[in-house]
């Protein structure tokens, strides 16, 4: 646009503003606005009720901090425009791929910073505390099972063949002491060894010789007790049976022999277990394995009767993980002199380990979790509250978490009532995004920011048209074909069917290309990002993110031109569409089937009331769906810029308000004549 034309345009806009009784808004002026807590897109200058849900509108507190001159401003950090609290010390992209914007010391730390008076803070029961630092101690509990100490197990067998003539211990679980008689056995080999020893004694005398020593060694190899050998020396008479005595204290946990049974050498007769010490086998889940090491202390507590605690340590951490339970076993050895711990008993096991000697700690109750992000609210000295995203490490004792980034020791954070602050912060953030379109930031919007701001744009602005039902008949026909193709993609995503969605993509691209060929002004809106159609996705998550932008843009065009009335389509809306927040889609049926989450949240969303769209021929400037008309002459908030709105007033006074494209300024007659799109008009209007 030439300079003289620009000056004339500015003067014309100023005259129109004076006639309408307006002045350009002061960026620092504090204007009281009202909004709905459930529908933040509803913004009014006067109190009342929400036109969508009927809730009472609440006042918005404007941030009116003064700003220093540009040359004196000091950069503080960079923040995300989409995720409150996501900050970075250097420029870059946020988690959603958006450019981070600078924050200066003389301005609010975030668009969602909240200023609350002292009385309201008291009513909200907000409590704050200082961020502390200290050691990170991890304590966790698990279940354990008492088992026998394998080092105290002993099998009772013989080294010779014989017959059990009498069992002196004839029951399982009998308690025996070392030296107690267990059974009497007749063993021919032992009897012959006794005869040989007696004969050698008689032949060689008390002094003994080679025969005596050989016979004695044979008896000792058969484990004949010393008292039996001493009696042979005294009486010189062999015994037919031998009494076998217990080699150690224990409890009979297995009894295999019976009276009269013939026993082979090495065959088990009894199994004894020493219960003076036991093992506790504790099951450790995979996620807790990094926190358990050999030698770590452990506390074992009984789960029945009067609670008793036993202190022990991890003797061994088994290297295998059970496939069924996904646990590893930690072995703890405990003394059990009074035999209070019984094998097979369940016990409670607690492990304590120190992961760091000194770290920044934040209480669990102060953290707001949303998916993978964790947010706390900082309490500033001036009485305001700022959301701050933090990165958490390991959980420490007393419900504290290690803070890896985002906070330092000494910061004051909110530990009670932060849920109400979070709701207010999200509301403020949404309002700030809607109000950005009338400020200097709207002059050069980034493509990704335009998509992300799609839910906040008025339906009349989608597609670059100032009024409703402005598409010519051929374009409406192709728009209906595009809508039908989009419905096929939405149905596939609602069924979690990625191959079906990939099959529907060529149809959507073809119909989009046909529509943009006939109606090139459609490329001014959100569909301009998808001139070649949505990209081929690799998974359902990527497909739903791209479809959220594309499907919402097509749906808004259909809704704006009232095509859903004539085509019998249903329009649904989800407030949690991936990537953009609020997303819309089309269906042929009234049964709610959410394509953005599929089977996970198939019925998330609601059908939009078609009466919220202004009918064709409505006088006055286009406003956001669901918002009643603003006071006479007041520019729409969050929709058009002030200059664009003043131009709309001028067009209405000249009778051409409904014949101009809101993006390029061309009239219907010029578009019908096939003149090329004058996009430079839009650029000139933005510079204004």
XYZ file of C-alpha atoms in Angstrom, residues 187-576:
390
model
C 22.846 -103.220 60.587
C 24.756 -106.445 59.700
C 27.800 -104.487 58.499
C 28.041 -102.587 61.795
C 27.594 -105.814 63.770
C 30.425 -107.511 61.814
C 32.636 -104.456 62.370
C 32.028 -104.770 66.123
C 32.975 -108.500 66.059
C 36.192 -107.757 64.176
C 37.123 -105.094 66.726
C 36.398 -107.406 69.666
C 38.466 -110.238 68.125
C 41.378 -107.866 67.486
C 41.241 -106.670 71.082
C 41.321 -110.214 72.404
C 44.219 -111.129 70.123
C 46.404 -108.062 70.509
C 45.497 -106.992 74.009
C 44.855 -103.570 75.413
C 47.918 -102.101 73.694
C 46.439 -103.003 70.350
C 48.057 -103.550 67.029
C 47.395 -103.170 63.314
C 44.257 -105.332 63.404
C 42.840 -103.393 66.333
C 43.518 -100.059 64.691
C 41.948 -101.175 61.381
C 38.817 -102.506 63.072
C 38.504 -99.268 65.115
C 38.812 -97.129 61.983
C 36.021 -99.136 60.309
C 33.681 -98.476 63.265
C 34.459 -94.763 63.157
C 33.747 -94.626 59.429
C 30.291 -96.050 60.163
C 29.749 -93.149 62.655
C 29.530 -95.529 65.630
C 29.419 -93.248 68.701
C 32.465 -93.093 70.965
C 30.485 -94.319 73.997
C 29.565 -97.521 72.107
C 33.243 -98.137 71.244
C 34.229 -97.515 74.859
C 31.673 -100.086 76.024
C 33.125 -102.619 73.505
C 36.550 -102.064 75.035
C 35.103 -102.757 78.451
C 32.722 -105.667 77.816
C 34.308 -107.227 74.720
C 30.740 -108.040 73.571
C 29.155 -106.623 70.326
C 25.629 -105.126 70.313
C 23.023 -106.455 67.882
C 21.329 -103.042 67.418
C 22.733 -99.560 67.446
C 21.001 -96.469 68.920
C 21.250 -93.459 66.554
C 21.297 -90.065 68.316
C 20.450 -86.532 67.040
C 23.567 -84.703 65.821
C 22.133 -81.204 66.554
C 19.126 -79.315 67.941
C 16.160 -78.907 65.668
C 12.572 -79.645 64.769
C 11.575 -82.712 62.782
C 10.002 -81.224 59.639
C 10.059 -84.491 57.666
C 9.884 -88.144 58.850
C 10.409 -90.737 56.124
C 11.146 -93.895 58.143
C 8.720 -96.239 59.910
C 9.285 -99.172 62.252
C 10.559 -102.266 60.453
C 11.552 -100.405 57.332
C 14.780 -101.383 55.579
C 16.963 -98.361 54.965
C 19.565 -98.045 52.242
C 22.791 -96.106 52.809
C 22.116 -92.372 52.352
C 18.321 -92.751 52.413
C 16.622 -89.965 54.401
C 15.013 -90.999 57.660
C 14.411 -87.522 59.208
C 14.946 -83.899 58.207
C 15.716 -81.474 61.051
C 15.443 -77.665 60.877
C 17.167 -75.285 63.254
C 14.681 -72.447 64.014
C 17.093 -70.380 66.105
C 17.443 -68.203 62.981
C 15.145 -67.766 59.976
C 15.126 -66.161 56.565
C 12.692 -63.452 55.479
C 12.192 -63.442 51.713
C 11.010 -59.915 50.780
C 9.467 -59.312 47.336
C 10.857 -56.154 45.676
C 9.061 -54.696 42.654
C 11.119 -53.772 39.609
C 10.557 -50.056 40.115
C 12.072 -50.262 43.626
C 15.096 -52.414 42.756
C 17.429 -49.410 42.217
C 16.842 -48.399 45.838
C 17.813 -51.737 47.462
C 21.398 -52.917 47.838
C 23.112 -55.725 49.724
C 23.846 -54.618 53.269
C 20.991 -52.079 53.496
C 19.102 -52.091 56.803
C 15.597 -53.484 56.912
C 12.872 -53.547 59.543
C 10.557 -56.559 59.785
C 7.209 -56.228 61.576
C 4.757 -58.982 62.345
C 1.213 -58.737 61.064
C -0.556 -60.720 63.795
C -0.862 -60.495 67.561
C 1.137 -57.848 69.398
C 3.299 -56.033 66.880
C 6.979 -56.861 67.140
C 9.832 -55.413 65.143
C 13.066 -57.112 64.134
C 16.070 -55.271 62.750
C 18.119 -56.958 60.078
C 19.968 -56.288 56.855
C 19.850 -57.503 53.299
C 22.184 -60.480 53.093
C 21.532 -61.177 49.439
C 19.536 -59.645 46.575
C 18.671 -62.456 44.215
C 19.666 -61.636 40.601
C 16.477 -63.072 39.084
C 13.098 -61.372 38.531
C 10.042 -63.612 38.677
C 8.184 -63.493 35.362
C 4.719 -63.866 36.918
C 5.007 -61.339 39.756
C 7.741 -59.084 38.254
C 9.520 -59.024 41.606
C 13.000 -59.873 42.861
C 13.724 -61.417 46.255
C 15.765 -59.806 49.012
C 16.963 -62.232 51.709
C 17.079 -61.019 55.306
C 18.504 -63.217 58.101
C 16.891 -62.728 61.530
C 17.611 -64.327 64.914
C 14.687 -66.294 66.345
C 15.785 -67.548 69.726
C 12.244 -67.591 71.154
C 10.874 -69.066 67.914
C 8.295 -66.303 67.595
C 8.797 -66.191 63.825
C 7.335 -69.274 62.200
C 8.087 -70.462 58.664
C 5.276 -69.567 56.249
C 4.296 -66.424 58.168
C 3.685 -63.146 56.288
C 5.485 -60.085 57.628
C 5.747 -56.403 56.729
C 9.212 -55.345 55.540
C 10.391 -51.727 55.356
C 13.533 -50.568 53.579
C 15.231 -47.210 54.072
C 17.958 -45.897 51.781
C 19.524 -42.461 51.297
C 19.677 -41.387 47.649
C 21.200 -37.917 48.089
C 22.855 -36.092 50.951
C 21.396 -32.683 50.090
C 18.663 -31.726 47.593
C 15.793 -29.267 47.107
C 12.615 -30.783 48.566
C 8.973 -29.891 47.899
C 5.931 -31.361 49.697
C 3.743 -33.668 47.649
C 0.594 -31.693 48.538
C 1.996 -28.578 46.801
C 2.381 -30.243 43.381
C -0.377 -30.200 40.769
C 0.011 -33.092 38.323
C -1.341 -33.006 34.785
C -0.079 -35.840 32.617
C 3.697 -35.566 32.527
C 3.842 -31.978 33.809
C 4.126 -30.975 37.466
C 3.233 -27.438 38.534
C 3.529 -25.462 41.762
C 2.419 -21.910 42.544
C 5.020 -19.416 43.728
C 3.892 -16.783 46.211
C 5.538 -13.493 45.302
C 6.392 -10.757 47.786
C 3.892 -8.391 46.097
C 1.009 -10.768 46.891
C 0.657 -12.303 43.422
C 0.920 -15.988 42.536
C 2.811 -17.463 39.605
C 2.486 -21.021 38.236
C 5.857 -22.683 37.783
C 6.484 -26.028 36.083
C 9.031 -28.175 37.907
C 10.792 -31.469 37.302
C 10.574 -34.006 40.107
C 13.050 -36.681 41.078
C 12.758 -39.468 43.637
C 10.177 -39.448 46.411
C 11.644 -38.872 49.854
C 10.235 -39.655 53.269
C 7.426 -37.625 54.871
C 5.756 -37.129 51.441
C 8.487 -34.910 50.010
C 9.864 -35.036 46.466
C 13.286 -34.121 45.163
C 13.159 -31.121 42.795
C 15.544 -31.456 39.855
C 14.706 -28.080 38.253
C 12.276 -25.163 38.571
C 12.724 -24.248 42.255
C 15.482 -23.286 44.654
C 15.635 -23.487 48.422
C 13.949 -20.458 49.978
C 11.210 -20.025 47.363
C 7.761 -19.635 48.910
C 5.116 -21.885 47.390
C 1.412 -22.545 47.944
C 0.713 -25.819 49.790
C -3.057 -25.491 50.255
C -5.754 -24.090 47.958
C -3.657 -24.281 44.796
C -6.444 -26.044 42.909
C -8.479 -22.835 42.848
C -5.377 -20.921 41.789
C -4.833 -23.400 38.966
C -8.385 -22.912 37.695
C -7.980 -19.142 37.824
C -4.583 -19.391 36.092
C -5.952 -21.469 33.237
C -8.835 -19.014 32.857
C -6.493 -15.999 32.789
C -4.240 -17.733 30.280
C -7.161 -18.465 27.955
C -8.377 -14.872 28.204
C -4.926 -13.483 27.478
C -4.689 -15.616 24.346
C -8.037 -14.309 23.126
C -7.100 -10.710 23.847
C -3.771 -11.034 22.020
C -5.461 -10.774 18.646
C -6.244 -7.078 19.275
C -2.749 -6.203 20.494
C 0.624 -5.732 18.784
C 1.344 -9.459 18.986
C -1.334 -10.096 16.372
C 0.617 -8.339 13.657
C 2.963 -11.239 12.907
C 1.380 -14.453 14.173
C 3.407 -17.647 13.869
C 1.698 -20.462 11.943
C 1.693 -22.858 14.907
C 0.323 -20.154 17.204
C -2.513 -19.518 14.753
C -3.463 -23.188 14.950
C -3.181 -23.287 18.699
C -5.404 -20.227 18.988
C -8.065 -21.748 16.759
C -10.559 -22.525 19.549
C -10.448 -18.896 20.691
C -11.227 -17.414 17.252
C -14.807 -16.529 16.506
C -16.502 -18.768 14.021
C -17.095 -15.795 11.737
C -13.341 -15.261 11.390
C -12.531 -18.866 10.474
C -11.832 -19.162 6.783
C -11.208 -15.457 6.474
C -14.822 -14.255 6.140
C -16.442 -11.443 8.027
C -20.014 -12.625 7.776
C -21.885 -15.914 7.739
C -22.969 -17.896 4.640
C -20.618 -16.094 2.240
C -19.493 -19.120 0.185
C -20.737 -19.308 -3.404
C -22.841 -22.296 -4.430
C -20.012 -24.275 -6.103
C -17.810 -23.835 -3.042
C -20.646 -24.965 -0.735
C -21.014 -28.157 -2.763
C -17.302 -28.896 -2.523
C -17.301 -27.969 1.185
C -19.991 -30.592 1.777
C -17.834 -33.183 -0.043
C -14.869 -32.143 2.120
C -17.017 -32.444 5.252
C -18.102 -35.968 4.271
C -14.466 -36.981 3.747
C -13.543 -35.483 7.143
C -16.323 -37.499 8.790
C -14.706 -40.668 7.436
C -11.413 -39.751 9.115
C -13.161 -38.906 12.389
C -15.011 -42.236 12.401
C -11.729 -44.127 11.908
C -10.018 -42.287 14.788
C -13.021 -42.873 17.049
C -12.562 -46.610 16.413
C -8.770 -46.411 17.071
C -8.322 -47.710 13.530
C -5.097 -46.164 12.174
C -5.136 -48.107 8.840
C -8.690 -46.887 8.137
C -7.621 -43.284 8.879
C -4.623 -43.614 6.555
C -6.990 -44.953 3.883
C -9.264 -41.905 4.335
C -6.388 -39.397 4.017
C -6.192 -39.406 0.157
C -9.913 -38.657 -0.046
C -9.605 -35.737 2.414
C -6.634 -34.328 0.476
C -8.443 -34.581 -2.839
C -11.601 -32.891 -1.568
C -9.563 -30.164 0.127
C -7.651 -29.464 -3.086
C -10.906 -29.239 -5.059
C -12.384 -26.861 -2.483
C -9.350 -24.544 -2.404
C -9.185 -24.537 -6.211
C -12.733 -23.168 -6.449
C -12.546 -20.971 -3.346
C -8.994 -19.739 -2.830
C -9.997 -17.493 0.091
C -10.392 -20.658 2.188
C -6.585 -20.782 2.402
C -6.600 -17.612 4.578
C -7.897 -19.492 7.606
C -6.611 -22.545 9.468
C -6.934 -24.699 6.331
C -4.012 -22.776 4.841
C -1.738 -24.945 6.962
C -3.108 -28.033 5.192
C -3.023 -27.020 1.522
C -1.678 -30.505 0.768
C -3.885 -32.153 3.383
C -2.863 -33.697 6.729
C 0.481 -35.499 6.771
C 0.784 -39.277 6.893
C 0.882 -40.239 10.594
C 3.058 -42.923 12.160
C 0.763 -43.544 15.104
C -2.664 -42.625 16.464
C -1.265 -39.861 18.669
C 0.220 -37.989 15.682
C -2.902 -38.584 13.596
C -5.182 -37.129 16.278
C -2.975 -34.087 16.831
C -3.022 -33.161 13.111
C -6.713 -33.988 12.764
C -7.527 -31.700 15.707
C -6.427 -28.661 13.666
C -7.718 -29.872 10.315
C -11.067 -31.249 11.537
C -11.769 -28.158 13.625
C -11.081 -25.854 10.657
C -13.435 -27.790 8.372
C -16.086 -27.982 11.094
C -15.976 -24.236 11.692
C -16.422 -23.567 7.952
C -19.410 -25.906 7.882
C -20.894 -24.300 10.969
C -20.291 -20.767 9.721
C -22.111 -21.427 6.471
C -24.960 -23.338 8.184
C -24.173 -26.359 6.030
C -24.840 -28.744 8.907
C -28.517 -27.716 8.821
C -29.020 -28.561 5.163
C -26.751 -31.648 5.151
C -28.116 -33.092 8.408
C -24.714 -33.147 10.148
C -24.007 -32.991 13.878
C -21.263 -30.797 15.342
C -19.507 -31.906 18.532
C -16.908 -30.189 20.669
C -14.210 -31.574 23.023
C -12.444 -29.219 25.495
C -9.328 -31.410 25.629
